[in-house]
CSV table of C-alpha atoms in Angstrom, one decimal:
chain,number,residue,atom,x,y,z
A,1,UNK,CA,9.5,98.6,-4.3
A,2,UNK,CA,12.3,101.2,-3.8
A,3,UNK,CA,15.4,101.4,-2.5
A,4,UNK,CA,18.0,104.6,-2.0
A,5,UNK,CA,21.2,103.3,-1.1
A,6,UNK,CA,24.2,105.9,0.4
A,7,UNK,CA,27.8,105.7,0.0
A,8,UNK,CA,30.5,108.0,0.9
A,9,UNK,CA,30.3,108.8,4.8
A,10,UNK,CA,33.5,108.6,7.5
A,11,UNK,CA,35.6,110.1,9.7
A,12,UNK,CA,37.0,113.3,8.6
A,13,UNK,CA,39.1,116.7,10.4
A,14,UNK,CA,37.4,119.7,10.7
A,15,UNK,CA,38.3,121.5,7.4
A,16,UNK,CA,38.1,118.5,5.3
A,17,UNK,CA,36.0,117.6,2.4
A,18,UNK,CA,33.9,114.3,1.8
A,19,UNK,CA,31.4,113.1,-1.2
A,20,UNK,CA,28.0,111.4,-0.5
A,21,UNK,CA,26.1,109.4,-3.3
A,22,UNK,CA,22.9,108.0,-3.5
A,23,UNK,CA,21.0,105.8,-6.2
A,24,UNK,CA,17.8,105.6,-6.1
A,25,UNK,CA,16.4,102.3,-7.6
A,26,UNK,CA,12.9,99.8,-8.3
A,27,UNK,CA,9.8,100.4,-9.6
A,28,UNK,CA,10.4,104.5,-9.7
A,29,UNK,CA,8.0,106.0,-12.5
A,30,UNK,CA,9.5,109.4,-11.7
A,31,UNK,CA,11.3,111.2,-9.5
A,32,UNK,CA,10.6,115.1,-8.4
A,33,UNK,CA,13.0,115.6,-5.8
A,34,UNK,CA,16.1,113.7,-4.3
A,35,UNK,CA,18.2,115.1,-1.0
A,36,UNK,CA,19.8,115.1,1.5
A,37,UNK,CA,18.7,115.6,5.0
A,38,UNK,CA,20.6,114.9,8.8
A,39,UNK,CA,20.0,114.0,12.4
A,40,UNK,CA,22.4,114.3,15.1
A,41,UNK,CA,22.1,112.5,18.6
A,42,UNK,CA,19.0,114.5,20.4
A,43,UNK,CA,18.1,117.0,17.5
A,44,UNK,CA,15.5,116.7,14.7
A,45,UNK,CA,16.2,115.2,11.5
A,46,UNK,CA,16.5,118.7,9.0
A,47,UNK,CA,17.3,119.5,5.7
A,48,UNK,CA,20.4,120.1,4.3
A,49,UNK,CA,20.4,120.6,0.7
A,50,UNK,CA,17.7,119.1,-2.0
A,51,UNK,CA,17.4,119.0,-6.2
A,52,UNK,CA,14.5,119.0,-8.4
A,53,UNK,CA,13.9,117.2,-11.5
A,54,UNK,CA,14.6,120.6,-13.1
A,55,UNK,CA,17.9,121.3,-11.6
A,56,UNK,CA,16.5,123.8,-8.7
A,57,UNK,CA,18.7,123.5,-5.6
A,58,UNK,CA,17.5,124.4,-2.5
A,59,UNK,CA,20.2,124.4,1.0
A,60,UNK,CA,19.6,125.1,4.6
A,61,UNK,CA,21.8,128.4,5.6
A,62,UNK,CA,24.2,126.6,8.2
A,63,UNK,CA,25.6,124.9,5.1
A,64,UNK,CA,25.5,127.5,2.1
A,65,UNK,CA,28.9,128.2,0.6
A,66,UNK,CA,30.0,124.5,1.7
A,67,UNK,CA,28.1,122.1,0.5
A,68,UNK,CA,27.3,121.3,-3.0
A,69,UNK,CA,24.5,119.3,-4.5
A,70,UNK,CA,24.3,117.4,-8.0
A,71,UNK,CA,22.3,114.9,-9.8
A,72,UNK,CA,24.7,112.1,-11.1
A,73,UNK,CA,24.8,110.9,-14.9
A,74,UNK,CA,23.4,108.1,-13.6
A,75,UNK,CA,19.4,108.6,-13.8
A,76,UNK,CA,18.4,108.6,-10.5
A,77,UNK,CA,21.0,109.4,-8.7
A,78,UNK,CA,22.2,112.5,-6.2
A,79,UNK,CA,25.9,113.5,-5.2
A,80,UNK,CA,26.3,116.0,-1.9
A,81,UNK,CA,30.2,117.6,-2.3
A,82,UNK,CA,30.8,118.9,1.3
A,83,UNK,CA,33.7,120.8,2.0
A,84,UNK,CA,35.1,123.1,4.7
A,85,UNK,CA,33.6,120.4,6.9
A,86,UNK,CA,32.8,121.6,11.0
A,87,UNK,CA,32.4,119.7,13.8
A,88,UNK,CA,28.7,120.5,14.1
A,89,UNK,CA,28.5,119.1,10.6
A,90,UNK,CA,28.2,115.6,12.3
A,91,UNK,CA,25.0,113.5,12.5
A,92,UNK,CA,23.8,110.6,10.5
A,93,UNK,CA,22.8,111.8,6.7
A,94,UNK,CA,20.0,109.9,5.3
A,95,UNK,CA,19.0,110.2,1.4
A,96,UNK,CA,15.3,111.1,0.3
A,97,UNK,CA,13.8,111.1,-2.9
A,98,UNK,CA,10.0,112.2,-3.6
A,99,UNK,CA,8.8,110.5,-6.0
A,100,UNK,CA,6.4,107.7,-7.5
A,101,UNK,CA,5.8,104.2,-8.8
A,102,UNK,CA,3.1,104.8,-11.5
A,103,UNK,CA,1.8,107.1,-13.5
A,104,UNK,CA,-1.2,109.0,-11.8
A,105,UNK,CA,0.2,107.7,-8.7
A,106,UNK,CA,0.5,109.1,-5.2
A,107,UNK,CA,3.9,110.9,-4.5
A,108,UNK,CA,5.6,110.3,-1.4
A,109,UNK,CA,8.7,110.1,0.2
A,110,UNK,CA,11.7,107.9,0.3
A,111,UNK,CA,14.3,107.3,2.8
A,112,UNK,CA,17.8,105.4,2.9
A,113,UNK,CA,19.3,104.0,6.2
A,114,UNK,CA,21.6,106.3,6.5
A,115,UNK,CA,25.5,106.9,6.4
A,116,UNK,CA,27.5,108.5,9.0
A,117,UNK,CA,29.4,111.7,8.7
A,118,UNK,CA,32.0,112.4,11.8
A,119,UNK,CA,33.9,115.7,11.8
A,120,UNK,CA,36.8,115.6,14.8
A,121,UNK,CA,37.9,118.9,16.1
């Protein structure tokens, strides 16, 4: 079983920064790509920034030149640095890792709950 636990979300004014962290954790075998994705009340859940084993990164435009994503010392883990926040920047971010459990195995994906991220005006 896996789990991806996230840390880090809250209230924040427009212009500030906050940190989100995830660890990914259980029967992982490896892991090809961990990110970070959001959903706001009404809209579909998108991408916002993502990591590959090899250290590509990969971000949606709205939040290029903002946001920063890292893999943590930590094996397993992913860090998303987001600065110059906006009020459309709010929406519930969920952490997802593609991955899998055995060798030979399928690869799917993997969700947390979520954390929230609120920007006020």
């Amino acid at each position: 079983q896996v789990q991806l636990v996230e840390s880090g979300g809250g209230l924040v004014q427009a212009g500030g920064s906050l940190r989100l962290s995830c660890a990914a954790s259980g029967s992982i075998f490896n892991v090809n790509t961990m990110g970070w994705y959001r959903q706001a009340p009404g809209n579909q859940r998108e991408l916002v920034a993502n990591i590959t084993s090899g250290g590509r990164t990969n971000y949606a435009d709205s939040v290029k030149g903002r946001f920063t994503i890292s893999r943590g010392n930590v094996k397993n883990t992913v860090h998303l640095q987001m600065n110059s926040l906006k009020p459309e920047d709010t929406a519930a971010y969920y952490c997802n890792a593609f991955l899998r459990t055995r060798v030979f195995g399928p690869w799917r994906d993997y969700w947390g709950r979520g954390t929230q991220v609120s920007v006020s005006s």
